[in-house]
XYZ file of C-alpha atoms in Angstrom:
360
model
C 13.096 -13.845 -17.557
C 15.870 -16.336 -16.974
C 14.677 -18.345 -13.958
C 16.685 -20.766 -11.809
C 14.549 -23.047 -9.620
C 16.342 -25.162 -7.000
C 14.809 -28.306 -5.494
C 16.214 -31.612 -4.235
C 14.224 -33.586 -6.825
C 12.938 -33.032 -10.347
C 9.877 -34.274 -12.206
C 11.757 -37.294 -13.635
C 13.119 -38.419 -10.247
C 11.925 -41.855 -9.068
C 10.463 -40.324 -5.902
C 8.974 -37.216 -7.508
C 5.719 -36.160 -5.897
C 3.341 -33.252 -5.613
C 6.102 -30.726 -4.938
C 7.836 -31.604 -8.193
C 4.528 -31.674 -10.066
C 3.957 -28.038 -9.115
C 7.387 -26.945 -10.371
C 6.905 -28.852 -13.610
C 3.381 -27.596 -14.348
C 4.292 -24.004 -13.514
C 7.692 -24.249 -15.185
C 6.546 -25.526 -18.555
C 3.945 -22.777 -18.712
C 6.553 -20.153 -17.846
C 8.688 -21.479 -20.710
C 5.704 -21.428 -23.076
C 5.202 -17.767 -22.125
C 8.703 -16.933 -23.360
C 10.783 -17.353 -20.211
C 13.696 -19.751 -19.692
C 13.872 -22.091 -16.709
C 16.815 -24.045 -15.300
C 15.878 -26.625 -12.666
C 18.721 -27.626 -10.332
C 18.148 -30.937 -8.548
C 19.921 -33.995 -7.140
C 20.379 -37.324 -8.950
C 19.127 -40.480 -7.237
C 21.884 -42.531 -8.912
C 24.697 -40.143 -7.864
C 25.638 -39.138 -11.409
C 25.953 -35.636 -12.804
C 23.282 -35.281 -15.498
C 21.756 -32.646 -17.721
C 18.698 -32.963 -19.936
C 15.632 -31.121 -21.195
C 11.992 -31.771 -20.318
C 9.280 -29.799 -22.133
C 11.545 -26.786 -22.540
C 12.873 -26.937 -18.973
C 16.626 -27.410 -18.586
C 17.247 -29.870 -15.750
C 20.684 -30.184 -14.128
C 21.218 -32.970 -11.599
C 24.056 -32.903 -9.087
C 25.442 -36.243 -7.823
C 24.491 -35.764 -4.159
C 22.752 -33.445 -1.726
C 26.087 -32.463 -0.184
C 27.629 -31.643 -3.547
C 24.535 -29.712 -4.592
C 24.830 -27.442 -1.566
C 28.600 -27.057 -1.916
C 28.439 -26.332 -5.650
C 25.490 -23.959 -5.400
C 27.493 -20.672 -5.352
C 29.275 -21.656 -8.587
C 26.099 -22.923 -10.244
C 24.237 -19.724 -9.454
C 26.920 -17.728 -11.258
C 26.847 -20.017 -14.292
C 23.066 -19.982 -14.736
C 23.052 -16.166 -14.897
C 19.504 -15.991 -13.644
C 17.323 -12.918 -13.439
C 15.448 -14.506 -10.541
C 16.081 -17.511 -8.259
C 13.538 -19.746 -6.512
C 14.761 -21.609 -3.437
C 12.269 -24.455 -3.028
C 11.860 -25.760 0.528
C 10.197 -29.006 -0.523
C 12.797 -30.522 1.794
C 13.707 -29.062 5.156
C 17.368 -28.174 4.542
C 17.373 -24.662 3.023
C 19.521 -23.687 0.062
C 20.388 -20.251 1.408
C 20.962 -18.820 -2.068
C 20.384 -15.306 -0.763
C 23.898 -15.384 0.727
C 25.687 -16.574 -2.434
C 24.450 -14.125 -5.032
C 23.234 -10.593 -5.629
C 20.522 -11.945 -7.931
C 17.042 -11.387 -6.489
C 15.075 -14.413 -5.384
C 12.060 -15.851 -3.616
C 11.469 -18.822 -1.317
C 8.799 -21.470 -1.953
C 7.680 -22.796 1.456
C 5.587 -25.991 1.364
C 4.859 -26.922 4.969
C 6.521 -27.188 8.365
C 8.659 -30.328 8.143
C 8.885 -30.627 11.926
C 5.352 -32.061 11.862
C 6.259 -34.800 9.401
C 9.661 -35.945 10.686
C 8.399 -38.392 13.319
C 9.142 -41.918 12.087
C 11.150 -40.680 9.103
C 14.410 -39.545 10.676
C 15.965 -40.285 14.042
C 16.837 -37.949 16.843
C 19.134 -35.920 16.909
C 18.769 -35.323 13.146
C 15.082 -34.648 13.680
C 15.931 -31.998 16.249
C 18.544 -30.441 13.971
C 16.097 -30.144 11.069
C 13.424 -28.699 13.322
C 15.931 -26.158 14.647
C 16.987 -25.312 11.102
C 13.409 -24.440 10.173
C 13.365 -21.937 12.998
C 16.322 -20.217 11.312
C 14.414 -19.516 8.079
C 13.748 -15.867 9.079
C 17.521 -15.330 9.413
C 18.626 -17.442 6.442
C 16.147 -15.536 4.274
C 15.971 -12.148 5.949
C 15.149 -10.205 2.780
C 13.722 -12.596 0.167
C 9.922 -12.855 -0.072
C 8.111 -16.164 0.449
C 5.415 -18.041 -1.448
C 3.075 -20.495 0.295
C 0.263 -22.604 -1.125
C -2.175 -22.562 1.779
C -3.332 -20.404 4.663
C -1.965 -22.953 7.138
C 1.491 -22.703 5.556
C 1.289 -18.918 5.817
C 0.430 -19.321 9.505
C 3.469 -21.594 9.903
C 5.749 -18.946 8.390
C 4.301 -16.250 10.619
C 4.809 -18.532 13.624
C 8.480 -18.794 12.630
C 8.678 -14.997 12.725
C 8.296 -14.065 9.061
C 6.085 -11.051 8.497
C 2.881 -11.655 6.587
C 3.689 -8.766 4.241
C 6.595 -10.845 2.883
C 4.373 -13.828 2.060
C 2.341 -14.371 -1.114
C -0.249 -17.125 -1.388
C -0.370 -19.052 -4.670
C -2.600 -22.137 -4.716
C -1.615 -25.148 -6.825
C -3.671 -26.239 -9.805
C -5.069 -29.491 -11.151
C -5.406 -30.774 -14.708
C -9.179 -30.955 -15.088
C -8.821 -32.050 -18.705
C -6.793 -35.114 -17.754
C -8.591 -35.973 -14.505
C -12.277 -36.296 -15.338
C -15.274 -38.183 -13.916
C -15.935 -41.640 -15.339
C -18.482 -44.382 -14.775
C -18.154 -45.608 -11.194
C -17.670 -49.257 -10.278
C -20.840 -51.278 -9.632
C -19.553 -52.094 -6.130
C -18.427 -49.631 -3.418
C -14.800 -48.818 -4.214
C -12.150 -47.023 -2.192
C -8.822 -45.636 -3.385
C -5.734 -44.591 -1.444
C -3.018 -42.735 -3.359
C -1.759 -40.250 -0.799
C 1.805 -41.556 -0.491
C 3.725 -44.200 1.432
C 5.835 -42.341 3.952
C 5.289 -42.508 7.688
C 3.875 -38.987 7.908
C 1.285 -39.947 5.281
C 0.015 -42.708 7.631
C -1.272 -44.969 4.810
C -2.210 -47.710 7.285
C -4.959 -45.437 8.620
C -6.857 -46.094 5.389
C -6.910 -49.804 6.251
C -8.495 -49.150 9.638
C -11.192 -47.195 7.814
C -11.637 -49.829 5.129
C -11.966 -52.637 7.682
C -14.848 -50.713 9.227
C -16.373 -50.110 5.780
C -16.422 -53.854 5.055
C -18.696 -54.467 8.034
C -21.463 -52.500 6.300
C -20.388 -52.970 2.678
C -18.961 -56.522 2.449
C -18.578 -56.307 -1.335
C -16.414 -53.157 -1.149
C -12.905 -53.154 -2.595
C -9.909 -50.935 -1.981
C -7.044 -50.042 -4.317
C -3.753 -48.694 -2.938
C -1.504 -46.883 -5.414
C 2.136 -45.931 -4.927
C 5.198 -47.106 -3.048
C 7.607 -45.888 -0.419
C 9.239 -46.577 2.955
C 5.893 -47.204 4.694
C 4.804 -49.928 2.255
C 6.091 -52.790 4.433
C 3.997 -51.641 7.380
C 1.035 -51.184 5.041
C 1.355 -54.739 3.685
C 1.769 -56.136 7.192
C -1.426 -54.374 8.255
C -3.289 -55.779 5.243
C -2.305 -59.313 6.304
C -2.928 -58.683 10.003
C -6.442 -57.420 9.255
C -7.016 -60.314 6.810
C -7.797 -57.884 3.974
C -5.746 -59.507 1.204
C -8.837 -60.598 -0.724
C -10.327 -57.084 -0.681
C -7.291 -54.793 -1.073
C -5.369 -54.466 -4.332
C -1.852 -53.045 -3.917
C -0.828 -51.630 -7.283
C 2.539 -50.057 -6.498
C 3.713 -47.376 -8.913
C 1.582 -47.191 -12.044
C 1.240 -44.864 -15.020
C -0.690 -41.626 -14.674
C -3.239 -42.991 -17.149
C -3.853 -46.007 -14.912
C -4.003 -43.763 -11.853
C -6.591 -41.538 -13.507
C -8.762 -44.500 -14.495
C -8.753 -46.039 -11.022
C -9.377 -42.766 -9.179
C -12.204 -41.721 -11.504
C -14.010 -45.064 -11.072
C -13.671 -45.085 -7.276
C -16.468 -43.943 -4.998
C -14.260 -42.357 -2.333
C -10.636 -41.409 -1.689
C -9.079 -41.771 1.766
C -6.410 -39.251 2.788
C -4.628 -39.731 6.109
C -1.544 -37.495 6.153
C -0.291 -35.657 9.236
C 0.314 -32.498 7.191
C 0.525 -31.242 3.610
C 1.581 -28.116 1.789
C -1.674 -28.631 -0.079
C -3.675 -31.785 -0.764
C -2.682 -32.393 -4.407
C -4.173 -35.877 -4.545
C -7.388 -34.487 -3.083
C -7.658 -32.053 -6.002
C -6.976 -34.861 -8.480
C -9.671 -36.995 -6.859
C -12.059 -34.040 -6.934
C -11.422 -33.445 -10.632
C -12.231 -37.139 -11.117
C -15.588 -36.802 -9.369
C -14.367 -38.718 -6.319
C -14.938 -37.229 -2.833
C -12.275 -37.517 -0.128
C -12.518 -38.321 3.563
C -9.558 -36.990 5.529
C -8.290 -35.809 8.864
C -8.514 -32.081 9.483
C -4.809 -31.226 9.307
C -2.730 -28.364 7.842
C -2.794 -28.197 4.057
C -5.768 -30.561 3.827
C -8.458 -28.380 5.380
C -8.083 -25.909 2.530
C -8.375 -28.580 -0.170
C -11.666 -29.973 1.141
C -14.906 -28.024 1.268
C -16.933 -30.087 3.698
C -20.003 -31.579 2.089
C -18.913 -30.655 -1.443
C -15.763 -32.565 -2.333
C -15.439 -34.563 0.850
C -15.578 -34.624 4.629
C -12.889 -33.843 7.211
C -12.880 -35.086 10.805
C -10.751 -34.460 13.874
C -7.203 -35.697 13.407
C -6.708 -39.238 14.682
C -10.404 -40.068 15.124
C -10.537 -43.279 13.084
C -14.123 -44.014 14.028
C -15.321 -40.641 12.749
C -13.254 -41.021 9.577
C -14.845 -44.417 8.953
C -18.306 -42.988 9.666
C -17.664 -40.207 7.140
C -16.649 -42.765 4.522
C -19.717 -44.909 5.186
C -21.946 -41.839 5.064
C -20.800 -41.099 1.516
C -20.868 -44.729 0.384
C -24.355 -45.236 1.797
C -25.773 -42.268 -0.078
C -23.529 -41.864 -3.107
C -25.321 -39.722 -5.677
C -24.532 -37.633 -8.734
C -24.403 -34.683 -6.349
C -21.094 -35.882 -4.962
C -19.632 -36.208 -8.454
C -20.750 -32.755 -9.582
C -19.815 -31.153 -6.251
C -16.288 -32.507 -6.228
C -15.787 -31.524 -9.851
C -17.006 -27.981 -9.155
C -14.424 -27.561 -6.390
C -11.611 -28.841 -8.631
C -12.543 -26.406 -11.378
C -11.558 -23.541 -9.073
C -7.931 -24.655 -9.412
C -6.150 -24.082 -12.720
C -2.472 -24.607 -13.539
C -2.711 -21.761 -16.049
C -3.906 -19.402 -13.318
C -1.265 -20.693 -10.906
C 1.509 -20.172 -13.473
C 0.211 -16.682 -14.216
C 0.422 -15.748 -10.542
C 3.920 -17.192 -10.329
C 5.074 -15.215 -13.356
C 3.678 -11.993 -11.910
C 5.350 -12.714 -8.564
C 8.714 -13.523 -10.162
C 8.658 -10.395 -12.323
C 7.887 -8.278 -9.289
C 10.785 -9.863 -7.381
C 13.182 -9.522 -10.332
C 12.430 -5.822 -10.646
């Protein structure tokens, strides 16, 4: 198959995240299986670019506007057998209306939940309204979702369940592996630094942890628009001596820190699926998180972590202290067992079967 996958970012983009990781992991396996994959994305430096990454042909357009305007021409030039419109960002590509080539839509999560604090009204209202048009923009293409909550979102928008396929993400259990834990209670946050990720919530939890575990330390990994508020909260809570802010680091460094940590804190409003939770689980590190869409499916309570009611900081802190106060090998083996249910090879196999079915 000749596959064209369209997303606003690619795996080499400065702000690439879990959405791009899925495309990359699935894409390189599709290429290894004998398919070809062209990934259309948008350049952060506003330059037209083309390059290859592990057999994937990546074409970057200079801007979001140009990408949407040039899409009809690009779709003709790629001569795809199947097209994937990725809704990792709220504005849909609408490829169904520009080509006779069959396609499918990859729906991550309902962006209306995550827009608060990220974009201003009326843009927020426009994007939310646009999501409600998905059933009309894609009135014949099938959808793929990663979680049951995302499927429920699509059905709420009016898309029939018979048009939706569920394909879970994977995790690299060879790369992320358990390691010797720190001698002191250690906490990691690597869930992202955007407002809808609510990274400052982890600091409320950690401040409570310090009251019972004064020698505990926290490591925050990543960067983004919410970093200033995060740093301000660190100083306001007088946590500078206990919290290490690492910024963006290599995946090797990330793996080492996560695998040595006792717990991971996840505080997002919503997710397509909790990718970082799976990576923590593969590393033998349980997660405490709010019970929100996309996260509830990634955590099996009591095995690879604990979820609590959304917004209940006290309960989230209690869950963290419960694990820290009785951290045993059982947590390490339990989290690892959950992660081993998720394989990128299996995910790619399901994607290939889905794409072949759509193409035919």
